[in-house]
PDB file of C-alpha atoms in Angstrom:
ATOM      1  CA  UNK A   1       0.079  -0.180  -0.378  1.00  0.00           C
ATOM      2  CA  UNK A   2       2.750   2.040   1.030  1.00  0.00           C
ATOM      3  CA  UNK A   3       4.071   1.972  -3.064  1.00  0.00           C
ATOM      4  CA  UNK A   4       0.254   2.433  -4.332  1.00  0.00           C
ATOM      5  CA  UNK A   5       0.414  -1.072  -5.828  1.00  0.00           C
ATOM      6  CA  UNK A   6      -2.044  -2.766  -3.927  1.00  0.00           C
ATOM      7  CA  UNK A   7      -4.784  -2.390  -6.316  1.00  0.00           C
ATOM      8  CA  UNK A   8      -2.440  -3.761  -9.026  1.00  0.00           C
ATOM      9  CA  UNK A   9      -0.860  -6.625  -7.700  1.00  0.00           C
ATOM     10  CA  UNK A  10      -2.820 -10.050  -7.782  1.00  0.00           C
ATOM     11  CA  UNK A  11       0.477 -12.661  -7.271  1.00  0.00           C
ATOM     12  CA  UNK A  12       3.383 -12.202  -5.169  1.00  0.00           C
ATOM     13  CA  UNK A  13       5.681 -15.340  -4.644  1.00  0.00           C
ATOM     14  CA  UNK A  14       9.315 -15.476  -3.681  1.00  0.00           C
ATOM     15  CA  UNK A  15      12.337 -15.384  -6.286  1.00  0.00           C
ATOM     16  CA  UNK A  16      15.939 -15.711  -6.237  1.00  0.00           C
ATOM     17  CA  UNK A  17      18.542 -17.340  -3.825  1.00  0.00           C
ATOM     18  CA  UNK A  18      19.725 -14.828  -1.947  1.00  0.00           C
ATOM     19  CA  UNK A  19      20.325 -15.647   2.261  1.00  0.00           C
ATOM     20  CA  UNK A  20      20.599 -12.251   3.069  1.00  0.00           C
ATOM     21  CA  UNK A  21      17.345 -10.863   2.436  1.00  0.00           C
ATOM     22  CA  UNK A  22      13.523 -11.664   1.361  1.00  0.00           C
ATOM     23  CA  UNK A  23      12.987 -11.587  -1.907  1.00  0.00           C
ATOM     24  CA  UNK A  24       9.393 -11.645  -3.797  1.00  0.00           C
ATOM     25  CA  UNK A  25       7.837 -10.895  -7.057  1.00  0.00           C
ATOM     26  CA  UNK A  26       4.831  -9.060  -7.086  1.00  0.00           C
ATOM     27  CA  UNK A  27       2.543  -9.214 -10.158  1.00  0.00           C
ATOM     28  CA  UNK A  28       0.008  -7.610 -11.760  1.00  0.00           C
ATOM     29  CA  UNK A  29      -1.975  -7.549 -15.217  1.00  0.00           C
ATOM     30  CA  UNK A  30       0.376  -5.592 -16.894  1.00  0.00           C
ATOM     31  CA  UNK A  31       3.820  -4.859 -14.698  1.00  0.00           C
ATOM     32  CA  UNK A  32       5.854  -6.910 -12.221  1.00  0.00           C
ATOM     33  CA  UNK A  33       8.140  -5.711  -9.407  1.00  0.00           C
ATOM     34  CA  UNK A  34      10.748  -6.804  -7.027  1.00  0.00           C
ATOM     35  CA  UNK A  35       9.594  -6.622  -3.668  1.00  0.00           C
ATOM     36  CA  UNK A  36      12.391  -6.962  -1.032  1.00  0.00           C
ATOM     37  CA  UNK A  37      12.398  -7.151   2.732  1.00  0.00           C
ATOM     38  CA  UNK A  38      15.910  -6.046   4.290  1.00  0.00           C
ATOM     39  CA  UNK A  39      17.559  -8.113   7.147  1.00  0.00           C
ATOM     40  CA  UNK A  40      18.106  -5.606   9.680  1.00  0.00           C
ATOM     41  CA  UNK A  41      20.630  -7.990  11.389  1.00  0.00           C
ATOM     42  CA  UNK A  42      23.150  -8.070   8.654  1.00  0.00           C
ATOM     43  CA  UNK A  43      22.150  -4.296   7.912  1.00  0.00           C
ATOM     44  CA  UNK A  44      21.201  -2.285  10.770  1.00  0.00           C
ATOM     45  CA  UNK A  45      21.568   0.699   9.141  1.00  0.00           C
ATOM     46  CA  UNK A  46      19.508   0.241   6.212  1.00  0.00           C
ATOM     47  CA  UNK A  47      19.221   3.221   5.660  1.00  0.00           C
ATOM     48  CA  UNK A  48      22.639   4.100   4.657  1.00  0.00           C
ATOM     49  CA  UNK A  49      21.995   2.249   2.014  1.00  0.00           C
ATOM     50  CA  UNK A  50      19.181   3.914   0.381  1.00  0.00           C
ATOM     51  CA  UNK A  51      21.248   7.322   0.551  1.00  0.00           C
ATOM     52  CA  UNK A  52      24.231   5.087  -1.057  1.00  0.00           C
ATOM     53  CA  UNK A  53      22.161   4.356  -3.915  1.00  0.00           C
ATOM     54  CA  UNK A  54      20.804   7.745  -4.197  1.00  0.00           C
ATOM     55  CA  UNK A  55      23.368   9.304  -4.756  1.00  0.00           C
ATOM     56  CA  UNK A  56      25.215   6.784  -7.151  1.00  0.00           C
ATOM     57  CA  UNK A  57      21.283   7.063  -8.507  1.00  0.00           C
ATOM     58  CA  UNK A  58      21.853  10.900  -8.677  1.00  0.00           C
ATOM     59  CA  UNK A  59      25.766  10.946 -10.173  1.00  0.00           C
ATOM     60  CA  UNK A  60      24.674   8.401 -12.884  1.00  0.00           C
ATOM     61  CA  UNK A  61      21.528  10.153 -13.994  1.00  0.00           C
ATOM     62  CA  UNK A  62      23.509  13.549 -14.591  1.00  0.00           C
ATOM     63  CA  UNK A  63      26.001  11.957 -16.098  1.00  0.00           C
ATOM     64  CA  UNK A  64      25.151   8.719 -17.724  1.00  0.00           C
ATOM     65  CA  UNK A  65      21.811   8.792 -18.639  1.00  0.00           C
ATOM     66  CA  UNK A  66      21.922   5.882 -20.694  1.00  0.00           C
ATOM     67  CA  UNK A  67      23.243   3.587 -18.622  1.00  0.00           C
ATOM     68  CA  UNK A  68      21.141   1.072 -16.122  1.00  0.00           C
ATOM     69  CA  UNK A  69      20.809   1.725 -12.845  1.00  0.00           C
ATOM     70  CA  UNK A  70      18.668  -0.238 -10.715  1.00  0.00           C
ATOM     71  CA  UNK A  71      16.719   1.950  -8.652  1.00  0.00           C
ATOM     72  CA  UNK A  72      14.568   1.802  -6.042  1.00  0.00           C
ATOM     73  CA  UNK A  73      10.841   2.517  -6.659  1.00  0.00           C
ATOM     74  CA  UNK A  74       9.884   5.554  -4.141  1.00  0.00           C
ATOM     75  CA  UNK A  75       7.067   5.356  -1.723  1.00  0.00           C
ATOM     76  CA  UNK A  76       4.072   7.382  -2.337  1.00  0.00           C
ATOM     77  CA  UNK A  77       5.092   9.696   0.101  1.00  0.00           C
ATOM     78  CA  UNK A  78       8.810  10.139  -1.668  1.00  0.00           C
ATOM     79  CA  UNK A  79      10.952   7.035   0.434  1.00  0.00           C
ATOM     80  CA  UNK A  80      13.355   4.663  -0.681  1.00  0.00           C
ATOM     81  CA  UNK A  81      11.508   2.454   2.060  1.00  0.00           C
ATOM     82  CA  UNK A  82       8.643   1.629   3.593  1.00  0.00           C
ATOM     83  CA  UNK A  83       8.508   0.221   6.956  1.00  0.00           C
ATOM     84  CA  UNK A  84       6.254  -2.561   7.799  1.00  0.00           C
ATOM     85  CA  UNK A  85       4.351  -1.696  11.357  1.00  0.00           C
ATOM     86  CA  UNK A  86       2.602  -5.240  11.357  1.00  0.00           C
ATOM     87  CA  UNK A  87       6.154  -6.610  12.348  1.00  0.00           C
ATOM     88  CA  UNK A  88       7.431  -7.118  15.238  1.00  0.00           C
ATOM     89  CA  UNK A  89      10.363  -3.726  15.868  1.00  0.00           C
ATOM     90  CA  UNK A  90       9.022  -3.118  12.285  1.00  0.00           C
ATOM     91  CA  UNK A  91      10.732  -4.383   9.031  1.00  0.00           C
ATOM     92  CA  UNK A  92      12.311  -2.281   6.464  1.00  0.00           C
ATOM     93  CA  UNK A  93      10.653  -2.780   2.853  1.00  0.00           C
ATOM     94  CA  UNK A  94      11.871  -1.687  -0.766  1.00  0.00           C
ATOM     95  CA  UNK A  95      10.558  -2.041  -4.121  1.00  0.00           C
ATOM     96  CA  UNK A  96      12.101  -2.197  -7.805  1.00  0.00           C
ATOM     97  CA  UNK A  97      11.344  -2.960 -10.853  1.00  0.00           C
ATOM     98  CA  UNK A  98      11.014  -6.216 -12.351  1.00  0.00           C
ATOM     99  CA  UNK A  99      13.089  -6.641 -15.162  1.00  0.00           C
ATOM    100  CA  UNK A 100      11.687  -8.949 -18.048  1.00  0.00           C
ATOM    101  CA  UNK A 101      14.009 -11.358 -20.211  1.00  0.00           C
ATOM    102  CA  UNK A 102      16.874 -10.274 -17.827  1.00  0.00           C
ATOM    103  CA  UNK A 103      18.384 -13.919 -16.188  1.00  0.00           C
ATOM    104  CA  UNK A 104      21.193 -14.699 -13.194  1.00  0.00           C
ATOM    105  CA  UNK A 105      23.275 -16.872 -13.379  1.00  0.00           C
ATOM    106  CA  UNK A 106      24.645 -19.360 -10.724  1.00  0.00           C
ATOM    107  CA  UNK A 107      27.606 -20.366 -12.265  1.00  0.00           C
ATOM    108  CA  UNK A 108      29.934 -19.555 -15.085  1.00  0.00           C
ATOM    109  CA  UNK A 109      29.391 -21.753 -17.725  1.00  0.00           C
ATOM    110  CA  UNK A 110      31.414 -20.295 -21.469  1.00  0.00           C
ATOM    111  CA  UNK A 111      34.251 -17.527 -21.118  1.00  0.00           C
ATOM    112  CA  UNK A 112      30.944 -15.395 -22.612  1.00  0.00           C
ATOM    113  CA  UNK A 113      29.436 -15.078 -19.995  1.00  0.00           C
ATOM    114  CA  UNK A 114      32.574 -14.311 -17.685  1.00  0.00           C
ATOM    115  CA  UNK A 115      33.408 -11.640 -20.411  1.00  0.00           C
ATOM    116  CA  UNK A 116      30.190  -9.812 -20.227  1.00  0.00           C
ATOM    117  CA  UNK A 117      29.636  -9.924 -16.185  1.00  0.00           C
ATOM    118  CA  UNK A 118      32.942  -8.819 -15.413  1.00  0.00           C
ATOM    119  CA  UNK A 119      32.292  -5.874 -18.175  1.00  0.00           C
ATOM    120  CA  UNK A 120      29.184  -5.066 -16.401  1.00  0.00           C
ATOM    121  CA  UNK A 121      30.861  -4.724 -12.900  1.00  0.00           C
ATOM    122  CA  UNK A 122      33.097  -2.708 -14.187  1.00  0.00           C
ATOM    123  CA  UNK A 123      30.981  -0.433 -16.215  1.00  0.00           C
ATOM    124  CA  UNK A 124      29.691   0.642 -13.178  1.00  0.00           C
ATOM    125  CA  UNK A 125      32.904   1.162 -11.053  1.00  0.00           C
ATOM    126  CA  UNK A 126      33.992   3.510 -14.188  1.00  0.00           C
ATOM    127  CA  UNK A 127      30.955   5.713 -14.301  1.00  0.00           C
ATOM    128  CA  UNK A 128      30.903   5.780 -10.753  1.00  0.00           C
ATOM    129  CA  UNK A 129      34.664   7.155 -11.135  1.00  0.00           C
ATOM    130  CA  UNK A 130      34.084  10.430 -10.944  1.00  0.00           C
ATOM    131  CA  UNK A 131      31.561  10.371  -7.924  1.00  0.00           C
ATOM    132  CA  UNK A 132      32.463  12.241  -4.908  1.00  0.00           C
ATOM    133  CA  UNK A 133      32.995   9.026  -2.169  1.00  0.00           C
ATOM    134  CA  UNK A 134      32.811  11.315   0.597  1.00  0.00           C
ATOM    135  CA  UNK A 135      28.847  10.966   0.104  1.00  0.00           C
ATOM    136  CA  UNK A 136      29.010   7.549   0.611  1.00  0.00           C
ATOM    137  CA  UNK A 137      29.276   5.776   4.011  1.00  0.00           C
ATOM    138  CA  UNK A 138      29.836   2.047   4.729  1.00  0.00           C
ATOM    139  CA  UNK A 139      26.904  -0.498   5.195  1.00  0.00           C
ATOM    140  CA  UNK A 140      28.877  -3.638   7.002  1.00  0.00           C
ATOM    141  CA  UNK A 141      32.166  -1.880   8.822  1.00  0.00           C
ATOM    142  CA  UNK A 142      35.558  -3.038   7.582  1.00  0.00           C
ATOM    143  CA  UNK A 143      33.807  -5.338   5.190  1.00  0.00           C
ATOM    144  CA  UNK A 144      36.922  -6.080   3.328  1.00  0.00           C
ATOM    145  CA  UNK A 145      39.589  -4.786   5.667  1.00  0.00           C
ATOM    146  CA  UNK A 146      41.826  -7.520   6.046  1.00  0.00           C
ATOM    147  CA  UNK A 147      44.094  -6.596   8.284  1.00  0.00           C
ATOM    148  CA  UNK A 148      40.374  -6.041  10.547  1.00  0.00           C
ATOM    149  CA  UNK A 149      39.753 -10.114   9.511  1.00  0.00           C
ATOM    150  CA  UNK A 150      43.011 -11.368  10.695  1.00  0.00           C
ATOM    151  CA  UNK A 151      43.037  -9.721  13.703  1.00  0.00           C
ATOM    152  CA  UNK A 152      39.208 -11.323  14.456  1.00  0.00           C
ATOM    153  CA  UNK A 153      40.764 -14.835  13.436  1.00  0.00           C
ATOM    154  CA  UNK A 154      43.764 -14.059  15.992  1.00  0.00           C
ATOM    155  CA  UNK A 155      41.236 -12.969  18.474  1.00  0.00           C
ATOM    156  CA  UNK A 156      39.014 -16.052  17.758  1.00  0.00           C
ATOM    157  CA  UNK A 157      42.253 -18.783  18.359  1.00  0.00           C
ATOM    158  CA  UNK A 158      43.004 -16.295  22.011  1.00  0.00           C
ATOM    159  CA  UNK A 159      39.515 -17.903  22.930  1.00  0.00           C
ATOM    160  CA  UNK A 160      39.024 -21.242  21.336  1.00  0.00           C
ATOM    161  CA  UNK A 161      38.608 -23.943  23.628  1.00  0.00           C
ATOM    162  CA  UNK A 162      40.828 -26.628  23.632  1.00  0.00           C
ATOM    163  CA  UNK A 163      38.747 -29.101  21.449  1.00  0.00           C
ATOM    164  CA  UNK A 164      38.082 -26.545  19.460  1.00  0.00           C
ATOM    165  CA  UNK A 165      41.663 -25.228  18.795  1.00  0.00           C
ATOM    166  CA  UNK A 166      42.820 -29.112  18.508  1.00  0.00           C
ATOM    167  CA  UNK A 167      39.632 -29.470  15.593  1.00  0.00           C
ATOM    168  CA  UNK A 168      40.640 -26.633  13.699  1.00  0.00           C
ATOM    169  CA  UNK A 169      44.575 -27.258  14.186  1.00  0.00           C
ATOM    170  CA  UNK A 170      45.232 -28.449  10.607  1.00  0.00           C
ATOM    171  CA  UNK A 171      43.471 -25.888   9.245  1.00  0.00           C
ATOM    172  CA  UNK A 172      44.673 -22.349  11.639  1.00  0.00           C
ATOM    173  CA  UNK A 173      47.938 -23.856  10.893  1.00  0.00           C
ATOM    174  CA  UNK A 174      47.061 -23.157   7.258  1.00  0.00           C
ATOM    175  CA  UNK A 175      45.910 -20.433   7.292  1.00  0.00           C
ATOM    176  CA  UNK A 176      48.829 -18.702   9.605  1.00  0.00           C
ATOM    177  CA  UNK A 177      50.838 -19.782   6.687  1.00  0.00           C
ATOM    178  CA  UNK A 178      49.938 -17.772   4.481  1.00  0.00           C
ATOM    179  CA  UNK A 179      49.732 -14.371   6.560  1.00  0.00           C
ATOM    180  CA  UNK A 180      52.340 -12.475   4.790  1.00  0.00           C
ATOM    181  CA  UNK A 181      49.182 -11.692   2.764  1.00  0.00           C
ATOM    182  CA  UNK A 182      48.203  -9.775   5.671  1.00  0.00           C
ATOM    183  CA  UNK A 183      51.438  -7.585   5.243  1.00  0.00           C
ATOM    184  CA  UNK A 184      51.093  -7.544   1.144  1.00  0.00           C
ATOM    185  CA  UNK A 185      47.947  -5.796   2.009  1.00  0.00           C
ATOM    186  CA  UNK A 186      48.756  -3.381   3.997  1.00  0.00           C
ATOM    187  CA  UNK A 187      51.695  -2.541   1.159  1.00  0.00           C
ATOM    188  CA  UNK A 188      49.406  -2.501  -1.413  1.00  0.00           C
ATOM    189  CA  UNK A 189      46.456  -0.978  -0.592  1.00  0.00           C
ATOM    190  CA  UNK A 190      48.295   2.014   0.744  1.00  0.00           C
ATOM    191  CA  UNK A 191      48.783   3.112  -3.225  1.00  0.00           C
ATOM    192  CA  UNK A 192      45.446   2.173  -4.242  1.00  0.00           C
ATOM    193  CA  UNK A 193      42.780   4.845  -4.938  1.00  0.00           C
ATOM    194  CA  UNK A 194      39.796   4.559  -2.842  1.00  0.00           C
ATOM    195  CA  UNK A 195      36.476   4.140  -5.309  1.00  0.00           C
ATOM    196  CA  UNK A 196      32.993   3.231  -4.607  1.00  0.00           C
ATOM    197  CA  UNK A 197      32.745  -0.545  -5.541  1.00  0.00           C
ATOM    198  CA  UNK A 198      30.150  -3.299  -5.799  1.00  0.00           C
ATOM    199  CA  UNK A 199      31.928  -5.577  -2.949  1.00  0.00           C
ATOM    200  CA  UNK A 200      29.941  -8.351  -3.576  1.00  0.00           C
ATOM    201  CA  UNK A 201      30.515  -9.188  -6.983  1.00  0.00           C
ATOM    202  CA  UNK A 202      29.439 -13.027  -7.561  1.00  0.00           C
ATOM    203  CA  UNK A 203      28.082 -14.157 -10.542  1.00  0.00           C
ATOM    204  CA  UNK A 204      24.390 -13.864  -9.726  1.00  0.00           C
ATOM    205  CA  UNK A 205      24.063 -10.170  -8.683  1.00  0.00           C
ATOM    206  CA  UNK A 206      24.233  -9.060 -12.601  1.00  0.00           C
ATOM    207  CA  UNK A 207      21.379  -9.123 -15.032  1.00  0.00           C
ATOM    208  CA  UNK A 208      22.063 -10.693 -18.524  1.00  0.00           C
ATOM    209  CA  UNK A 209      20.587 -11.383 -21.408  1.00  0.00           C
ATOM    210  CA  UNK A 210      20.486 -14.676 -22.781  1.00  0.00           C
ATOM    211  CA  UNK A 211      19.520 -13.913 -26.176  1.00  0.00           C
ATOM    212  CA  UNK A 212      22.163 -10.924 -27.234  1.00  0.00           C
ATOM    213  CA  UNK A 213      25.118 -12.966 -25.875  1.00  0.00           C
ATOM    214  CA  UNK A 214      24.819 -12.908 -22.161  1.00  0.00           C
ATOM    215  CA  UNK A 215      25.208  -8.848 -22.466  1.00  0.00           C
ATOM    216  CA  UNK A 216      25.102  -7.133 -18.953  1.00  0.00           C
ATOM    217  CA  UNK A 217      21.534  -5.621 -18.620  1.00  0.00           C
ATOM    218  CA  UNK A 218      22.483  -4.071 -15.003  1.00  0.00           C
ATOM    219  CA  UNK A 219      24.133  -4.729 -11.711  1.00  0.00           C
ATOM    220  CA  UNK A 220      21.973  -5.643  -8.698  1.00  0.00           C
ATOM    221  CA  UNK A 221      21.910  -6.211  -5.050  1.00  0.00           C
ATOM    222  CA  UNK A 222      24.120  -3.444  -4.432  1.00  0.00           C
ATOM    223  CA  UNK A 223      23.424  -2.938  -0.353  1.00  0.00           C
ATOM    224  CA  UNK A 224      27.310  -3.176  -0.250  1.00  0.00           C
ATOM    225  CA  UNK A 225      27.412  -0.146  -2.607  1.00  0.00           C
ATOM    226  CA  UNK A 226      30.775   1.651  -1.190  1.00  0.00           C
ATOM    227  CA  UNK A 227      34.131   2.967  -0.533  1.00  0.00           C
ATOM    228  CA  UNK A 228      36.477   0.454  -1.224  1.00  0.00           C
ATOM    229  CA  UNK A 229      39.247  -1.313  -3.584  1.00  0.00           C
ATOM    230  CA  UNK A 230      38.925  -2.455  -7.085  1.00  0.00           C
ATOM    231  CA  UNK A 231      40.766  -5.739  -5.453  1.00  0.00           C
ATOM    232  CA  UNK A 232      37.706  -6.311  -3.780  1.00  0.00           C
ATOM    233  CA  UNK A 233      35.191  -6.498  -7.205  1.00  0.00           C
ATOM    234  CA  UNK A 234      37.941  -8.148  -9.093  1.00  0.00           C
ATOM    235  CA  UNK A 235      39.511 -10.468  -6.731  1.00  0.00           C
ATOM    236  CA  UNK A 236      35.560 -11.680  -6.030  1.00  0.00           C
ATOM    237  CA  UNK A 237      34.484 -12.157  -9.533  1.00  0.00           C
ATOM    238  CA  UNK A 238      37.805 -14.559 -10.124  1.00  0.00           C
ATOM    239  CA  UNK A 239      37.285 -16.034  -6.332  1.00  0.00           C
ATOM    240  CA  UNK A 240      33.761 -16.799  -7.720  1.00  0.00           C
ATOM    241  CA  UNK A 241      33.619 -17.311 -11.428  1.00  0.00           C
ATOM    242  CA  UNK A 242      37.047 -19.350 -12.320  1.00  0.00           C
ATOM    243  CA  UNK A 243      35.704 -22.470 -10.499  1.00  0.00           C
ATOM    244  CA  UNK A 244      32.525 -24.575 -11.888  1.00  0.00           C
ATOM    245  CA  UNK A 245      32.002 -25.485  -7.863  1.00  0.00           C
ATOM    246  CA  UNK A 246      29.998 -23.419  -5.468  1.00  0.00           C
ATOM    247  CA  UNK A 247      31.948 -21.190  -2.888  1.00  0.00           C
ATOM    248  CA  UNK A 248      30.580 -23.741  -0.606  1.00  0.00           C
ATOM    249  CA  UNK A 249      31.659 -26.936  -2.031  1.00  0.00           C
ATOM    250  CA  UNK A 250      33.215 -29.376   0.475  1.00  0.00           C
ATOM    251  CA  UNK A 251      35.090 -31.790  -2.008  1.00  0.00           C
ATOM    252  CA  UNK A 252      38.290 -30.521  -3.065  1.00  0.00           C
ATOM    253  CA  UNK A 253      38.299 -32.850  -6.337  1.00  0.00           C
ATOM    254  CA  UNK A 254      35.830 -30.213  -7.704  1.00  0.00           C
ATOM    255  CA  UNK A 255      37.719 -27.103  -7.216  1.00  0.00           C
ATOM    256  CA  UNK A 256      39.366 -26.127 -10.547  1.00  0.00           C
ATOM    257  CA  UNK A 257      40.933 -22.901 -12.049  1.00  0.00           C
ATOM    258  CA  UNK A 258      39.577 -22.511 -15.457  1.00  0.00           C
ATOM    259  CA  UNK A 259      42.013 -20.311 -17.319  1.00  0.00           C
ATOM    260  CA  UNK A 260      39.668 -19.205 -20.286  1.00  0.00           C
ATOM    261  CA  UNK A 261      37.239 -18.439 -17.607  1.00  0.00           C
ATOM    262  CA  UNK A 262      40.289 -16.009 -16.159  1.00  0.00           C
ATOM    263  CA  UNK A 263      41.430 -14.840 -19.266  1.00  0.00           C
ATOM    264  CA  UNK A 264      38.053 -13.677 -20.078  1.00  0.00           C
ATOM    265  CA  UNK A 265      36.849 -11.773 -17.023  1.00  0.00           C
ATOM    266  CA  UNK A 266      39.811 -10.000 -17.198  1.00  0.00           C
ATOM    267  CA  UNK A 267      39.421  -8.686 -20.361  1.00  0.00           C
ATOM    268  CA  UNK A 268      36.235  -8.097 -20.025  1.00  0.00           C
ATOM    269  CA  UNK A 269      36.712  -6.373 -16.815  1.00  0.00           C
ATOM    270  CA  UNK A 270      39.854  -4.113 -18.669  1.00  0.00           C
ATOM    271  CA  UNK A 271      37.632  -3.395 -21.591  1.00  0.00           C
ATOM    272  CA  UNK A 272      35.829  -0.788 -18.914  1.00  0.00           C
ATOM    273  CA  UNK A 273      38.221   0.115 -16.289  1.00  0.00           C
ATOM    274  CA  UNK A 274      41.996   0.012 -17.987  1.00  0.00           C
ATOM    275  CA  UNK A 275      42.134   3.812 -18.417  1.00  0.00           C
ATOM    276  CA  UNK A 276      40.756   3.716 -15.147  1.00  0.00           C
ATOM    277  CA  UNK A 277      43.063   1.370 -13.271  1.00  0.00           C
ATOM    278  CA  UNK A 278      46.711   4.088 -11.571  1.00  0.00           C
ATOM    279  CA  UNK A 279      49.585   1.846 -12.782  1.00  0.00           C
ATOM    280  CA  UNK A 280      49.567   0.622  -9.027  1.00  0.00           C
ATOM    281  CA  UNK A 281      46.243  -0.763  -9.365  1.00  0.00           C
ATOM    282  CA  UNK A 282      47.449  -2.444 -12.477  1.00  0.00           C
ATOM    283  CA  UNK A 283      50.405  -4.127 -11.120  1.00  0.00           C
ATOM    284  CA  UNK A 284      48.075  -5.090  -8.182  1.00  0.00           C
ATOM    285  CA  UNK A 285      45.771  -7.092 -10.492  1.00  0.00           C
ATOM    286  CA  UNK A 286      47.635 -10.428  -9.122  1.00  0.00           C
ATOM    287  CA  UNK A 287      46.598  -9.701  -6.041  1.00  0.00           C
ATOM    288  CA  UNK A 288      43.114  -9.456  -6.102  1.00  0.00           C
ATOM    289  CA  UNK A 289      42.105 -13.153  -6.113  1.00  0.00           C
ATOM    290  CA  UNK A 290      44.691 -13.943  -3.852  1.00  0.00           C
ATOM    291  CA  UNK A 291      43.134 -11.603  -0.951  1.00  0.00           C
ATOM    292  CA  UNK A 292      39.551 -11.959  -1.528  1.00  0.00           C
ATOM    293  CA  UNK A 293      40.206 -15.795  -1.513  1.00  0.00           C
ATOM    294  CA  UNK A 294      42.440 -15.428   1.547  1.00  0.00           C
ATOM    295  CA  UNK A 295      39.427 -13.346   3.373  1.00  0.00           C
ATOM    296  CA  UNK A 296      36.998 -15.317   2.827  1.00  0.00           C
ATOM    297  CA  UNK A 297      38.402 -18.620   4.198  1.00  0.00           C
ATOM    298  CA  UNK A 298      39.476 -17.379   7.100  1.00  0.00           C
ATOM    299  CA  UNK A 299      35.854 -16.146   7.709  1.00  0.00           C
ATOM    300  CA  UNK A 300      34.706 -19.815   7.428  1.00  0.00           C
ATOM    301  CA  UNK A 301      37.396 -21.278   9.201  1.00  0.00           C
ATOM    302  CA  UNK A 302      35.682 -23.375  12.384  1.00  0.00           C
ATOM    303  CA  UNK A 303      38.047 -21.215  14.653  1.00  0.00           C
ATOM    304  CA  UNK A 304      35.505 -18.187  13.935  1.00  0.00           C
TER     305      UNK A 304
END
């Protein structure tokens, strides 16, 4: 009702495979919408999400009017979110247009898909290259800060029980053998430009057009659009694109590094970003997937 659509919607069903928010497809006779309840346990300040997206939308509409940025549909009183007072404590909801004909993928199957998805993510970063990052605030504090994650790991190790330490002994030893990446991170990010980046560049966070060689339609799941470094986006693409197995896969024999997929995604990313990246950023490209794989690995350790 707060979006003025109650008379137009005749069917609501769940959609997507996201693990954070509750997402629904609301359909009417002539139009459909994506309705989403924001998980305030993960994002306790959803108003920051709304503010970041508003600043991005204003910038892009002024500078790149032909760029398809998925902006929220405002409520009848001009707000980016609606509050559901029927829920305990009230839950924030938001509304987006449903894009017919566009799809998401759960796995990268071809170099073509990798190229266009990476190009799509990079296209957003490039267009936000001139926006003032001071307008944006973190929606999750220190989200990809490797120093912070390593400190959390060390603190967990100190306070873990003897049984927990024993059960996680091999995994923690392996993690500690790669702690040189933390020092590398400190050195490298000191040379990088802070940018507005997506921060969660998995393949299912971009809409593609299967009828046009999987060209990108628009980037979605923009909750973590906030200040960061290009290595976060590029590294997470490599981490999640190049292996045919899910990031949750426990059978290590299924984990592969598909070089054609890697080459294609790097080509796609650089087709948009090469002229924006500094020499220090170009030199940091090989570090990106190592850093992002490592930060997810330590976050998944049984000691945490």
